[in-house]
């Protein structure tokens, strides 16, 4: 099942835990909302790259490390008990270094401002030399929480 042009349900529910990880209809709708932001991020990131590298015709994908997590999967990976992943409202986006993480974060902030929409969480996270963006958007009650977490 496609959630958007470039993102599938399978991709946003993948897990290495071996535990079943199937969202309900409400969680799928939340994932679709997040995918609208991911599509805009993908478009803007690739436009930026094409301006920077004039002859680059291929587009880079946005790679999701983690999306929806069932309660069992969330416990198995050590997720917070109130994680937005549990409702399908969050994704962790793989980044190749701090520069890409900063660029993604800046683009997501621009998208929020230009579309006059809020997100719940935009966190640049780091563990050792690995970086990722934790991005969450809820149907309502978004806090616009932004942080860098090591």
mmCIF file of C-alpha atoms in Angstrom:
data_model
loop_
_atom_site.group_PDB
_atom_site.id
_atom_site.type_symbol
_atom_site.label_atom_id
_atom_site.label_comp_id
_atom_site.label_asym_id
_atom_site.label_seq_id
_atom_site.Cartn_x
_atom_site.Cartn_y
_atom_site.Cartn_z
ATOM 1 C CA UNK A 1 0.000 0.000 0.000
ATOM 2 C CA UNK A 2 1.303 3.441 -0.971
ATOM 3 C CA UNK A 3 1.006 6.189 1.628
ATOM 4 C CA UNK A 4 2.225 8.776 -0.873
ATOM 5 C CA UNK A 5 4.066 8.872 -4.179
ATOM 6 C CA UNK A 6 7.453 7.832 -2.738
ATOM 7 C CA UNK A 7 6.591 6.151 0.585
ATOM 8 C CA UNK A 8 4.937 2.808 1.282
ATOM 9 C CA UNK A 9 3.239 1.403 4.355
ATOM 10 C CA UNK A 10 5.767 -1.430 4.407
ATOM 11 C CA UNK A 11 8.655 1.053 4.495
ATOM 12 C CA UNK A 12 7.157 2.992 7.401
ATOM 13 C CA UNK A 13 6.367 -0.164 9.422
ATOM 14 C CA UNK A 14 9.601 -2.094 8.941
ATOM 15 C CA UNK A 15 11.273 -3.522 12.017
ATOM 16 C CA UNK A 16 14.191 -5.840 12.711
ATOM 17 C CA UNK A 17 12.579 -7.139 15.919
ATOM 18 C CA UNK A 18 10.620 -9.966 14.284
ATOM 19 C CA UNK A 19 7.508 -8.695 16.086
ATOM 20 C CA UNK A 20 4.301 -8.055 14.115
ATOM 21 C CA UNK A 21 3.975 -4.332 13.435
ATOM 22 C CA UNK A 22 0.639 -3.546 11.778
ATOM 23 C CA UNK A 23 -1.050 -0.141 12.209
ATOM 24 C CA UNK A 24 -4.794 0.397 12.426
ATOM 25 C CA UNK A 25 -6.727 2.784 10.148
ATOM 26 C CA UNK A 26 -6.150 5.850 12.346
ATOM 27 C CA UNK A 27 -2.424 5.134 12.541
ATOM 28 C CA UNK A 28 -2.277 4.722 8.743
ATOM 29 C CA UNK A 29 -3.980 8.121 8.355
ATOM 30 C CA UNK A 30 -1.369 9.622 10.688
ATOM 31 C CA UNK A 31 1.408 8.068 8.596
ATOM 32 C CA UNK A 32 -0.132 9.612 5.473
ATOM 33 C CA UNK A 33 -0.029 13.033 7.169
ATOM 34 C CA UNK A 34 3.662 12.567 7.981
ATOM 35 C CA UNK A 35 4.297 11.438 4.384
ATOM 36 C CA UNK A 36 2.928 14.719 3.035
ATOM 37 C CA UNK A 37 5.754 16.446 4.911
ATOM 38 C CA UNK A 38 8.274 13.836 3.736
ATOM 39 C CA UNK A 39 7.265 14.365 0.100
ATOM 40 C CA UNK A 40 7.795 18.116 0.471
ATOM 41 C CA UNK A 41 11.147 17.523 2.186
ATOM 42 C CA UNK A 42 12.232 15.181 -0.615
ATOM 43 C CA UNK A 43 11.234 17.696 -3.278
ATOM 44 C CA UNK A 44 12.976 20.642 -1.620
ATOM 45 C CA UNK A 45 16.121 18.669 -0.759
ATOM 46 C CA UNK A 46 16.494 17.468 -4.338
ATOM 47 C CA UNK A 47 15.845 20.960 -5.740
ATOM 48 C CA UNK A 48 18.606 22.286 -3.505
ATOM 49 C CA UNK A 49 20.999 19.573 -4.673
ATOM 50 C CA UNK A 50 20.192 20.205 -8.339
ATOM 51 C CA UNK A 51 20.933 23.919 -7.899
ATOM 52 C CA UNK A 52 24.212 23.080 -6.190
ATOM 53 C CA UNK A 53 25.264 20.379 -8.707
ATOM 54 C CA UNK A 54 24.029 21.561 -12.107
ATOM 55 C CA UNK A 55 24.261 18.246 -14.007
ATOM 56 C CA UNK A 56 22.717 15.972 -11.370
ATOM 57 C CA UNK A 57 19.503 14.485 -12.808
ATOM 58 C CA UNK A 58 18.882 11.686 -10.332
ATOM 59 C CA UNK A 59 16.941 12.280 -7.147
ATOM 60 C CA UNK A 60 17.990 11.110 -3.705
ATOM 61 C CA UNK A 61 15.389 9.315 -1.623
ATOM 62 C CA UNK A 62 14.516 10.152 1.963
ATOM 63 C CA UNK A 63 15.342 6.998 3.929
ATOM 64 C CA UNK A 64 13.233 6.087 6.935
ATOM 65 C CA UNK A 65 14.899 4.202 9.797
ATOM 66 C CA UNK A 66 11.719 3.892 11.834
ATOM 67 C CA UNK A 67 8.096 4.908 11.443
ATOM 68 C CA UNK A 68 5.079 3.295 13.075
ATOM 69 C CA UNK A 69 5.831 1.066 16.072
ATOM 70 C CA UNK A 70 3.352 -1.198 17.823
ATOM 71 C CA UNK A 71 3.577 -1.124 21.619
ATOM 72 C CA UNK A 72 5.517 -4.413 21.530
ATOM 73 C CA UNK A 73 8.002 -3.155 18.939
ATOM 74 C CA UNK A 74 8.394 0.141 20.798
ATOM 75 C CA UNK A 75 9.229 -1.697 24.036
ATOM 76 C CA UNK A 76 11.655 -4.008 22.221
ATOM 77 C CA UNK A 77 13.626 -1.078 20.754
ATOM 78 C CA UNK A 78 13.605 0.916 23.995
ATOM 79 C CA UNK A 79 11.230 3.633 22.756
ATOM 80 C CA UNK A 80 9.578 6.093 25.126
ATOM 81 C CA UNK A 81 6.217 4.886 26.462
ATOM 82 C CA UNK A 82 4.528 8.020 25.052
ATOM 83 C CA UNK A 83 6.396 7.986 21.720
ATOM 84 C CA UNK A 84 4.706 9.526 18.689
ATOM 85 C CA UNK A 85 5.829 6.392 16.819
ATOM 86 C CA UNK A 86 3.042 4.487 18.620
ATOM 87 C CA UNK A 87 0.337 6.540 16.897
ATOM 88 C CA UNK A 88 2.012 6.641 13.475
ATOM 89 C CA UNK A 89 2.759 10.342 13.926
ATOM 90 C CA UNK A 90 6.587 10.075 13.859
ATOM 91 C CA UNK A 91 9.440 8.953 11.655
ATOM 92 C CA UNK A 92 13.184 8.749 12.114
ATOM 93 C CA UNK A 93 14.961 9.901 8.952
ATOM 94 C CA UNK A 94 18.437 8.573 8.181
ATOM 95 C CA UNK A 95 21.086 11.266 7.685
ATOM 96 C CA UNK A 96 24.537 11.016 6.187
ATOM 97 C CA UNK A 97 26.374 13.224 8.669
ATOM 98 C CA UNK A 98 25.533 16.389 10.538
ATOM 99 C CA UNK A 99 25.357 18.564 7.406
ATOM 100 C CA UNK A 100 22.490 16.546 5.933
ATOM 101 C CA UNK A 101 20.721 16.494 9.325
ATOM 102 C CA UNK A 102 20.966 20.290 9.542
ATOM 103 C CA UNK A 103 19.777 20.703 5.954
ATOM 104 C CA UNK A 104 16.763 18.417 6.533
ATOM 105 C CA UNK A 105 15.905 20.273 9.753
ATOM 106 C CA UNK A 106 16.155 23.669 8.041
ATOM 107 C CA UNK A 107 13.947 22.493 5.173
ATOM 108 C CA UNK A 108 11.326 21.091 7.555
ATOM 109 C CA UNK A 109 11.289 24.416 9.426
ATOM 110 C CA UNK A 110 10.839 26.236 6.110
ATOM 111 C CA UNK A 111 7.976 23.907 5.150
ATOM 112 C CA UNK A 112 6.262 24.583 8.494
ATOM 113 C CA UNK A 113 6.606 28.340 8.051
ATOM 114 C CA UNK A 114 5.617 28.459 4.369
ATOM 115 C CA UNK A 115 2.592 26.175 4.833
ATOM 116 C CA UNK A 116 1.672 27.762 8.175
ATOM 117 C CA UNK A 117 1.520 24.291 9.731
ATOM 118 C CA UNK A 118 3.030 23.122 12.983
ATOM 119 C CA UNK A 119 4.859 19.907 13.728
ATOM 120 C CA UNK A 120 5.094 18.262 17.119
ATOM 121 C CA UNK A 121 8.783 17.336 17.239
ATOM 122 C CA UNK A 122 11.830 18.073 15.106
ATOM 123 C CA UNK A 123 14.850 16.575 16.802
ATOM 124 C CA UNK A 124 18.341 16.070 15.461
ATOM 125 C CA UNK A 125 19.595 12.986 17.245
ATOM 126 C CA UNK A 126 23.101 11.571 17.436
ATOM 127 C CA UNK A 127 24.513 8.330 18.750
ATOM 128 C CA UNK A 128 28.242 7.926 18.227
ATOM 129 C CA UNK A 129 28.846 9.044 14.605
ATOM 130 C CA UNK A 130 25.287 8.322 13.448
ATOM 131 C CA UNK A 131 22.751 11.115 12.925
ATOM 132 C CA UNK A 132 19.021 11.028 12.265
ATOM 133 C CA UNK A 133 16.043 13.367 12.350
ATOM 134 C CA UNK A 134 13.116 12.418 14.560
ATOM 135 C CA UNK A 135 10.131 14.209 13.029
ATOM 136 C CA UNK A 136 6.561 14.057 14.321
ATOM 137 C CA UNK A 137 3.328 15.742 13.314
ATOM 138 C CA UNK A 138 0.026 15.051 15.086
ATOM 139 C CA UNK A 139 -3.543 15.746 13.931
ATOM 140 C CA UNK A 140 -3.779 18.458 16.630
ATOM 141 C CA UNK A 141 -1.902 19.754 19.652
ATOM 142 C CA UNK A 142 1.475 20.096 17.922
ATOM 143 C CA UNK A 143 4.096 21.667 20.211
ATOM 144 C CA UNK A 144 6.782 22.678 17.685
ATOM 145 C CA UNK A 145 9.424 21.114 19.933
ATOM 146 C CA UNK A 146 12.890 21.422 18.371
ATOM 147 C CA UNK A 147 16.130 20.144 19.869
ATOM 148 C CA UNK A 148 19.526 18.524 19.307
ATOM 149 C CA UNK A 149 19.947 15.334 21.340
ATOM 150 C CA UNK A 150 23.240 13.512 21.848
#
